[in-house]
Short mmCIF file of N, CA, C and O in Angstrom, two decimals:
data_model
loop_
_atom_site.label_atom_id
_atom_site.label_comp_id
_atom_site.label_asym_id
_atom_site.label_seq_id
_atom_site.Cartn_x
_atom_site.Cartn_y
_atom_site.Cartn_z
N MET A 1 6.60 -10.56 9.41
CA MET A 1 6.35 -9.90 8.80
C MET A 1 5.25 -10.86 8.21
O MET A 1 5.14 -11.85 8.56
N ILE A 2 4.00 -10.43 7.63
CA ILE A 2 3.25 -12.00 6.64
C ILE A 2 3.88 -11.57 5.48
O ILE A 2 4.49 -10.85 4.81
N ALA A 3 2.77 -12.93 5.19
CA ALA A 3 4.25 -13.33 3.19
C ALA A 3 3.64 -12.13 2.75
O ALA A 3 2.35 -11.54 2.55
N ASN A 4 3.42 -12.70 1.25
CA ASN A 4 3.70 -11.84 -0.25
C ASN A 4 3.88 -10.66 -0.32
O ASN A 4 3.67 -10.02 -0.84
N HIS A 5 4.71 -10.23 0.64
CA HIS A 5 5.79 -8.83 0.11
C HIS A 5 6.96 -9.75 -1.46
O HIS A 5 7.96 -9.66 -0.16
N PRO A 6 6.60 -8.22 -2.50
CA PRO A 6 8.18 -8.37 -3.20
C PRO A 6 9.19 -8.31 -2.13
O PRO A 6 9.17 -7.65 -2.14
N GLU A 7 10.34 -8.66 -3.02
CA GLU A 7 11.31 -8.05 -3.29
C GLU A 7 11.61 -6.78 -3.76
O GLU A 7 11.14 -7.08 -5.24
N THR A 8 12.44 -5.58 -3.54
CA THR A 8 12.80 -4.60 -4.44
C THR A 8 12.12 -4.60 -5.79
O THR A 8 11.90 -4.65 -6.60
N GLU A 9 13.47 -5.68 -6.22
CA GLU A 9 13.76 -5.93 -7.70
C GLU A 9 12.24 -6.56 -8.41
O GLU A 9 12.14 -6.84 -9.30
N GLN A 10 11.64 -7.68 -8.15
CA GLN A 10 10.82 -8.21 -7.90
C GLN A 10 9.27 -7.06 -8.41
O GLN A 10 7.77 -8.34 -9.08
N ILE A 11 9.24 -6.76 -7.66
CA ILE A 11 8.05 -5.10 -7.98
C ILE A 11 7.58 -4.69 -9.02
O ILE A 11 8.62 -4.25 -9.86
N ARG A 12 6.82 -4.82 -9.87
CA ARG A 12 6.63 -4.64 -11.34
C ARG A 12 5.08 -3.53 -11.36
O ARG A 12 4.19 -3.44 -10.83
N LEU A 13 5.45 -3.00 -12.43
CA LEU A 13 4.94 -1.75 -12.71
C LEU A 13 3.82 -1.87 -13.14
O LEU A 13 2.50 -0.82 -12.76
N ASP A 14 3.11 -2.98 -13.89
CA ASP A 14 2.01 -2.92 -14.11
C ASP A 14 1.55 -3.51 -13.07
O ASP A 14 -0.50 -3.39 -13.21
N HIS A 15 2.12 -3.95 -12.26
CA HIS A 15 0.61 -5.16 -10.96
C HIS A 15 0.79 -3.41 -9.69
O HIS A 15 -0.04 -3.05 -9.32
N VAL A 16 1.53 -2.73 -9.40
CA VAL A 16 1.35 -1.31 -8.80
C VAL A 16 0.67 -0.39 -9.58
O VAL A 16 -0.29 0.12 -8.88
N LEU A 17 0.16 -0.36 -11.08
CA LEU A 17 -0.66 0.71 -10.92
C LEU A 17 -2.23 0.05 -11.23
O LEU A 17 -3.00 0.83 -11.20
N LEU A 18 -2.23 -2.02 -11.10
CA LEU A 18 -3.57 -2.14 -11.38
C LEU A 18 -3.73 -2.04 -10.07
O LEU A 18 -4.92 -1.47 -9.05
N ALA A 19 -3.08 -1.99 -8.38
CA ALA A 19 -3.68 -1.78 -7.40
C ALA A 19 -3.92 0.16 -6.89
O ALA A 19 -4.36 0.22 -6.92
N LEU A 20 -2.97 0.53 -7.85
CA LEU A 20 -3.76 2.23 -7.54
C LEU A 20 -4.56 2.02 -8.59
O LEU A 20 -4.86 2.96 -8.39
N GLY A 21 -4.57 1.60 -9.51
CA GLY A 21 -6.45 1.49 -10.64
C GLY A 21 -7.52 1.64 -9.28
O GLY A 21 -8.47 2.13 -10.20
N ASN A 22 -7.53 1.23 -7.82
CA ASN A 22 -9.53 1.97 -7.52
C ASN A 22 -8.88 2.97 -6.30
O ASN A 22 -8.11 3.01 -5.71
N PRO A 23 -10.81 3.93 -6.17
CA PRO A 23 -9.85 4.99 -5.72
C PRO A 23 -9.39 4.78 -4.76
O PRO A 23 -8.31 5.30 -3.55
N LEU A 24 -10.48 3.39 -3.51
CA LEU A 24 -9.83 2.95 -1.86
C LEU A 24 -8.26 2.86 -1.84
O LEU A 24 -7.40 3.60 -1.05
N ARG A 25 -8.26 2.29 -3.20
CA ARG A 25 -6.10 1.87 -2.67
C ARG A 25 -5.56 3.46 -2.86
O ARG A 25 -4.20 4.11 -2.07
N LEU A 26 -5.85 4.02 -3.86
CA LEU A 26 -5.35 5.38 -3.54
C LEU A 26 -5.29 5.83 -2.32
O LEU A 26 -4.16 6.53 -2.20
N GLU A 27 -6.92 5.77 -2.04
CA GLU A 27 -7.44 6.98 -1.03
C GLU A 27 -6.04 6.93 -0.01
O GLU A 27 -5.34 7.09 0.95
N ILE A 28 -5.70 5.09 -0.03
CA ILE A 28 -5.41 5.33 1.75
C ILE A 28 -3.42 5.38 0.78
O ILE A 28 -2.61 5.49 2.09
N VAL A 29 -3.02 5.10 -0.40
CA VAL A 29 -1.93 5.27 -0.27
C VAL A 29 -1.31 6.94 -0.49
O VAL A 29 0.02 6.92 0.43
N GLN A 30 -1.87 7.52 -0.90
CA GLN A 30 -2.49 9.36 -0.03
C GLN A 30 -2.01 9.61 1.69
O GLN A 30 -1.75 10.11 2.18
N ILE A 31 -2.92 8.62 2.42
CA ILE A 31 -2.54 9.36 3.70
C ILE A 31 -1.42 8.09 3.94
O ILE A 31 -1.34 9.00 4.85
N LEU A 32 -0.94 7.17 3.83
CA LEU A 32 -0.02 6.87 3.95
C LEU A 32 1.34 7.62 3.89
O LEU A 32 1.95 7.83 4.80
N ALA A 33 1.02 8.24 2.74
CA ALA A 33 2.53 8.84 2.96
C ALA A 33 1.97 10.37 3.13
O ALA A 33 3.34 10.84 3.25
N ARG A 34 0.81 11.03 3.73
CA ARG A 34 0.80 11.32 4.81
C ARG A 34 1.46 12.15 6.44
O ARG A 34 1.97 12.07 6.62
N GLU A 35 0.82 10.64 6.26
CA GLU A 35 0.74 10.22 8.25
C GLU A 35 1.78 8.95 8.54
O GLU A 35 1.48 9.23 9.72
N GLY A 36 2.15 9.01 7.54
CA GLY A 36 3.26 7.11 7.92
C GLY A 36 2.75 6.29 8.28
O GLY A 36 1.04 6.25 7.72
N GLU A 37 3.02 5.67 8.65
CA GLU A 37 2.35 4.55 9.29
C GLU A 37 1.04 4.22 9.87
O GLU A 37 1.21 5.34 10.80
N GLN A 38 0.51 3.02 9.91
CA GLN A 38 -1.43 3.53 10.15
C GLN A 38 -1.30 2.05 10.51
O GLN A 38 -1.49 1.08 10.16
N ALA A 39 -2.63 2.10 12.21
CA ALA A 39 -3.02 0.43 11.55
C ALA A 39 -3.96 0.03 11.13
O ALA A 39 -5.04 0.94 10.80
N CYS A 40 -4.35 -0.73 10.38
CA CYS A 40 -5.66 -1.61 9.53
C CYS A 40 -6.71 -0.80 10.43
O CYS A 40 -8.00 -0.19 8.97
N GLY A 41 -7.38 -0.78 11.54
CA GLY A 41 -8.47 -0.07 11.82
C GLY A 41 -8.44 0.82 11.33
O GLY A 41 -9.59 1.90 11.14
N LEU A 42 -6.82 2.14 11.58
CA LEU A 42 -7.63 3.35 11.82
C LEU A 42 -8.12 3.94 10.31
O LEU A 42 -8.51 4.70 9.66
N LEU A 43 -8.09 3.11 9.95
CA LEU A 43 -7.62 2.98 7.99
C LEU A 43 -9.16 2.37 7.33
O LEU A 43 -9.67 2.24 5.87
N ARG A 44 -9.42 1.27 7.63
CA ARG A 44 -10.32 1.05 7.41
C ARG A 44 -12.31 1.90 7.51
O ARG A 44 -12.78 2.14 5.90
N LYS A 45 -12.19 2.73 8.23
CA LYS A 45 -12.89 3.58 7.97
C LYS A 45 -15.10 2.14 7.66
O LYS A 45 -15.20 1.47 8.58
N ASP A 46 -15.44 3.14 7.68
CA ASP A 46 -16.99 2.30 6.98
C ASP A 46 -17.05 1.13 5.99
O ASP A 46 -18.09 1.19 5.84
N VAL A 47 -15.56 0.53 5.37
CA VAL A 47 -16.57 -0.51 4.70
C VAL A 47 -15.72 -2.36 5.98
O VAL A 47 -14.76 -1.52 6.38
N ALA A 48 -16.03 -2.65 4.89
CA ALA A 48 -16.21 -4.38 5.30
C ALA A 48 -15.18 -4.35 5.44
O ALA A 48 -13.83 -4.13 5.18
N LYS A 49 -14.79 -5.08 7.14
CA LYS A 49 -13.44 -5.83 6.73
C LYS A 49 -12.18 -6.94 6.24
O LYS A 49 -12.01 -6.93 5.78
N SER A 50 -13.14 -7.13 5.32
CA SER A 50 -12.94 -8.29 4.04
C SER A 50 -12.78 -7.82 3.00
O SER A 50 -12.34 -8.19 3.05
N THR A 51 -13.76 -7.38 2.65
CA THR A 51 -13.58 -5.75 1.60
C THR A 51 -11.75 -5.13 2.04
O THR A 51 -11.55 -5.35 0.88
N MET A 52 -11.71 -4.87 2.83
CA MET A 52 -10.62 -4.45 3.19
C MET A 52 -9.41 -5.35 3.28
O MET A 52 -8.16 -5.16 2.59
N THR A 53 -9.10 -6.47 3.75
CA THR A 53 -8.48 -7.38 3.50
C THR A 53 -8.26 -7.80 1.65
O THR A 53 -6.41 -8.02 1.85
N HIS A 54 -9.33 -7.41 1.12
CA HIS A 54 -8.67 -7.43 0.12
C HIS A 54 -7.87 -7.10 -0.61
O HIS A 54 -6.99 -6.99 -1.01
N HIS A 55 -8.33 -5.62 0.06
CA HIS A 55 -7.76 -4.52 -0.81
C HIS A 55 -5.88 -4.37 0.04
O HIS A 55 -4.73 -4.11 -0.63
N TRP A 56 -5.81 -4.38 1.14
CA TRP A 56 -4.43 -4.62 1.82
C TRP A 56 -3.30 -5.65 0.70
O TRP A 56 -2.21 -5.77 1.02
N ARG A 57 -4.09 -7.28 0.46
CA ARG A 57 -3.83 -7.59 -0.95
C ARG A 57 -3.08 -7.50 -1.28
O ARG A 57 -1.78 -7.18 -1.37
N VAL A 58 -3.77 -6.71 -1.99
CA VAL A 58 -3.68 -6.12 -3.81
C VAL A 58 -2.09 -5.44 -3.32
O VAL A 58 -1.68 -5.72 -3.93
N LEU A 59 -2.27 -4.18 -2.50
CA LEU A 59 -1.17 -3.58 -2.09
C LEU A 59 -0.15 -4.06 -2.22
O LEU A 59 0.60 -3.98 -2.26
N ARG A 60 -0.38 -4.86 -0.84
CA ARG A 60 1.19 -5.70 -0.37
C ARG A 60 1.35 -6.86 -1.94
O ARG A 60 2.94 -6.64 -1.60
N ASP A 61 1.05 -7.66 -2.21
CA ASP A 61 1.13 -8.09 -3.53
C ASP A 61 1.44 -7.58 -4.54
O ASP A 61 2.74 -8.68 -5.07
N SER A 62 1.18 -6.38 -4.43
CA SER A 62 2.03 -5.62 -6.17
C SER A 62 3.35 -4.94 -5.65
O SER A 62 3.80 -3.95 -5.40
N GLY A 63 3.49 -4.80 -4.29
CA GLY A 63 4.60 -4.08 -3.50
C GLY A 63 4.74 -2.99 -2.94
O GLY A 63 5.37 -1.87 -2.02
N VAL A 64 3.02 -2.22 -2.71
CA VAL A 64 3.22 -0.95 -2.71
C VAL A 64 3.17 -0.59 -1.27
O VAL A 64 3.18 0.09 -0.74
N ILE A 65 2.86 -1.70 -0.68
CA ILE A 65 2.96 -1.39 1.56
C ILE A 65 2.97 -2.94 1.43
O ILE A 65 3.59 -3.89 1.37
N TRP A 66 3.91 -2.23 2.58
CA TRP A 66 4.61 -3.14 3.93
C TRP A 66 3.58 -2.93 5.18
O TRP A 66 2.45 -2.45 4.87
N GLN A 67 2.85 -4.55 5.46
CA GLN A 67 2.09 -4.82 6.40
C GLN A 67 3.17 -6.31 7.57
O GLN A 67 3.53 -6.72 6.97
N ARG A 68 2.72 -5.59 8.53
CA ARG A 68 3.74 -5.92 9.32
C ARG A 68 2.56 -6.25 10.94
O ARG A 68 1.62 -5.48 11.38
N PRO A 69 2.86 -7.30 11.50
CA PRO A 69 1.57 -7.34 12.71
C PRO A 69 2.33 -7.27 14.01
O PRO A 69 2.79 -7.29 14.07
N GLN A 70 0.94 -6.19 15.08
CA GLN A 70 1.53 -6.11 15.46
C GLN A 70 -0.02 -6.25 16.59
O GLN A 70 -1.19 -5.51 16.80
N GLY A 71 0.40 -6.92 17.67
CA GLY A 71 -0.80 -6.80 18.89
C GLY A 71 -1.88 -7.63 17.81
O GLY A 71 -1.62 -8.81 16.98
N ARG A 72 -3.23 -7.51 18.40
CA ARG A 72 -4.46 -7.88 17.46
C ARG A 72 -4.40 -6.77 15.97
O ARG A 72 -5.33 -6.97 15.79
N GLU A 73 -3.75 -6.21 15.54
CA GLU A 73 -3.82 -5.23 14.08
C GLU A 73 -2.44 -5.48 13.75
O GLU A 73 -1.36 -5.76 14.18
N ASN A 74 -2.05 -4.80 12.05
CA ASN A 74 -1.89 -5.21 10.96
C ASN A 74 -1.81 -3.76 11.34
O ASN A 74 -2.10 -2.58 10.81
N LEU A 75 -0.32 -3.27 10.89
CA LEU A 75 0.28 -1.50 10.57
C LEU A 75 0.37 -2.14 9.38
O LEU A 75 1.32 -2.83 8.92
N ILE A 76 -0.17 -0.94 8.83
CA ILE A 76 0.76 -0.83 7.04
C ILE A 76 1.59 0.73 6.59
O ILE A 76 1.07 1.85 7.84
N SER A 77 2.64 0.21 5.80
CA SER A 77 2.96 1.20 6.05
C SER A 77 3.34 1.27 3.91
O SER A 77 3.20 0.49 3.59
N LEU A 78 3.75 2.63 2.92
CA LEU A 78 3.57 3.12 1.99
C LEU A 78 4.57 2.26 1.97
O LEU A 78 6.43 2.64 2.51
N ARG A 79 5.69 1.59 1.01
CA ARG A 79 7.25 1.05 0.32
C ARG A 79 7.83 2.52 -0.33
O ARG A 79 7.67 1.75 -1.56
N ARG A 80 7.31 3.57 -0.01
CA ARG A 80 7.83 4.91 -0.63
C ARG A 80 9.31 4.37 -1.24
O ARG A 80 9.90 4.64 -2.57
N GLU A 81 10.37 4.00 -0.46
CA GLU A 81 11.93 3.61 -0.89
C GLU A 81 11.76 2.14 -2.25
O GLU A 81 13.25 2.83 -2.71
N ASP A 82 11.17 1.59 -1.54
CA ASP A 82 11.35 0.49 -2.62
C ASP A 82 10.63 1.15 -3.74
O ASP A 82 10.94 0.39 -5.24
N LEU A 83 9.84 1.43 -3.84
CA LEU A 83 8.91 1.80 -5.97
C LEU A 83 9.79 2.95 -6.44
O LEU A 83 9.70 3.38 -7.35
N ASP A 84 10.84 4.32 -4.81
CA ASP A 84 11.50 5.20 -5.48
C ASP A 84 12.32 3.94 -6.41
O ASP A 84 12.88 4.44 -7.45
N THR A 85 13.01 3.42 -5.55
CA THR A 85 14.44 2.66 -6.87
C THR A 85 13.79 2.30 -7.50
O THR A 85 14.75 1.70 -8.67
N ARG A 86 12.70 0.97 -7.65
CA ARG A 86 12.30 0.59 -9.07
C ARG A 86 11.96 1.45 -9.88
O ARG A 86 12.09 1.60 -11.35
N PHE A 87 10.67 2.81 -9.54
CA PHE A 87 10.26 3.31 -11.06
C PHE A 87 10.82 5.13 -9.72
O PHE A 87 9.51 5.55 -9.71
N PRO A 88 11.36 5.94 -10.74
CA PRO A 88 11.71 6.74 -9.70
C PRO A 88 11.02 8.33 -10.60
O PRO A 88 9.93 7.90 -11.29
N GLY A 89 10.01 8.81 -9.87
CA GLY A 89 9.19 10.12 -9.57
C GLY A 89 7.90 9.40 -9.75
O GLY A 89 7.39 10.32 -9.29
N LEU A 90 7.69 8.27 -9.60
CA LEU A 90 6.06 7.76 -10.14
C LEU A 90 5.23 7.98 -8.43
O LEU A 90 3.94 8.74 -9.21
N LEU A 91 5.81 7.60 -8.11
CA LEU A 91 4.91 7.81 -6.57
C LEU A 91 5.34 9.18 -6.52
O LEU A 91 4.08 9.99 -6.48
N ASP A 92 6.14 10.04 -6.33
CA ASP A 92 5.40 11.34 -6.17
C ASP A 92 4.69 11.88 -7.38
O ASP A 92 3.80 13.44 -6.68
N THR A 93 4.83 12.20 -8.69
CA THR A 93 4.29 11.93 -9.29
C THR A 93 2.51 11.66 -9.72
O THR A 93 1.79 13.34 -9.58
N LEU A 94 2.72 10.48 -9.18
CA LEU A 94 0.55 10.52 -8.49
C LEU A 94 0.14 11.08 -7.11
O LEU A 94 -1.05 12.28 -7.71
N LEU A 95 1.19 11.19 -6.17
CA LEU A 95 0.16 12.57 -4.97
C LEU A 95 0.41 13.74 -5.82
O LEU A 95 -0.79 13.82 -5.13
N ARG A 96 1.93 14.17 -6.32
CA ARG A 96 1.22 15.76 -6.92
C ARG A 96 -0.20 15.17 -7.78
O ARG A 96 -1.07 16.78 -7.22
N VAL A 97 -1.09 15.12 -8.66
CA VAL A 97 -1.56 15.10 -9.20
C VAL A 97 -3.14 14.55 -8.96
O VAL A 97 -3.94 14.90 -9.42
N MET A 98 -3.03 13.73 -7.56
CA MET A 98 -3.47 12.98 -6.61
C MET A 98 -4.66 14.95 -5.49
O MET A 98 -5.29 15.15 -5.48
N ASP A 99 -3.57 15.35 -5.34
CA ASP A 99 -3.80 16.48 -5.04
C ASP A 99 -4.70 18.07 -5.28
O ASP A 99 -5.55 17.92 -6.47
#
């Protein structure tokens, strides 16, 4: 695993909301919720790799995603179970209003 994945009990609401306050990061969460784990390259689109690295770090450090190395890429997945444990209904509500 890559460093800086907070334990479930360390995930803070203010950090999650800050991470989800960016439209690109919100879009990433929607894709992960809908399609499951993705290679970082598939989520990058036309955004610079350095910019996406920043967005992955914000999402990872806030406890929204898991990031794990696989060959030359990282696989990204949503920490749905952890988020539901800490903040029941939050993720479902956000995803529902974003549709």
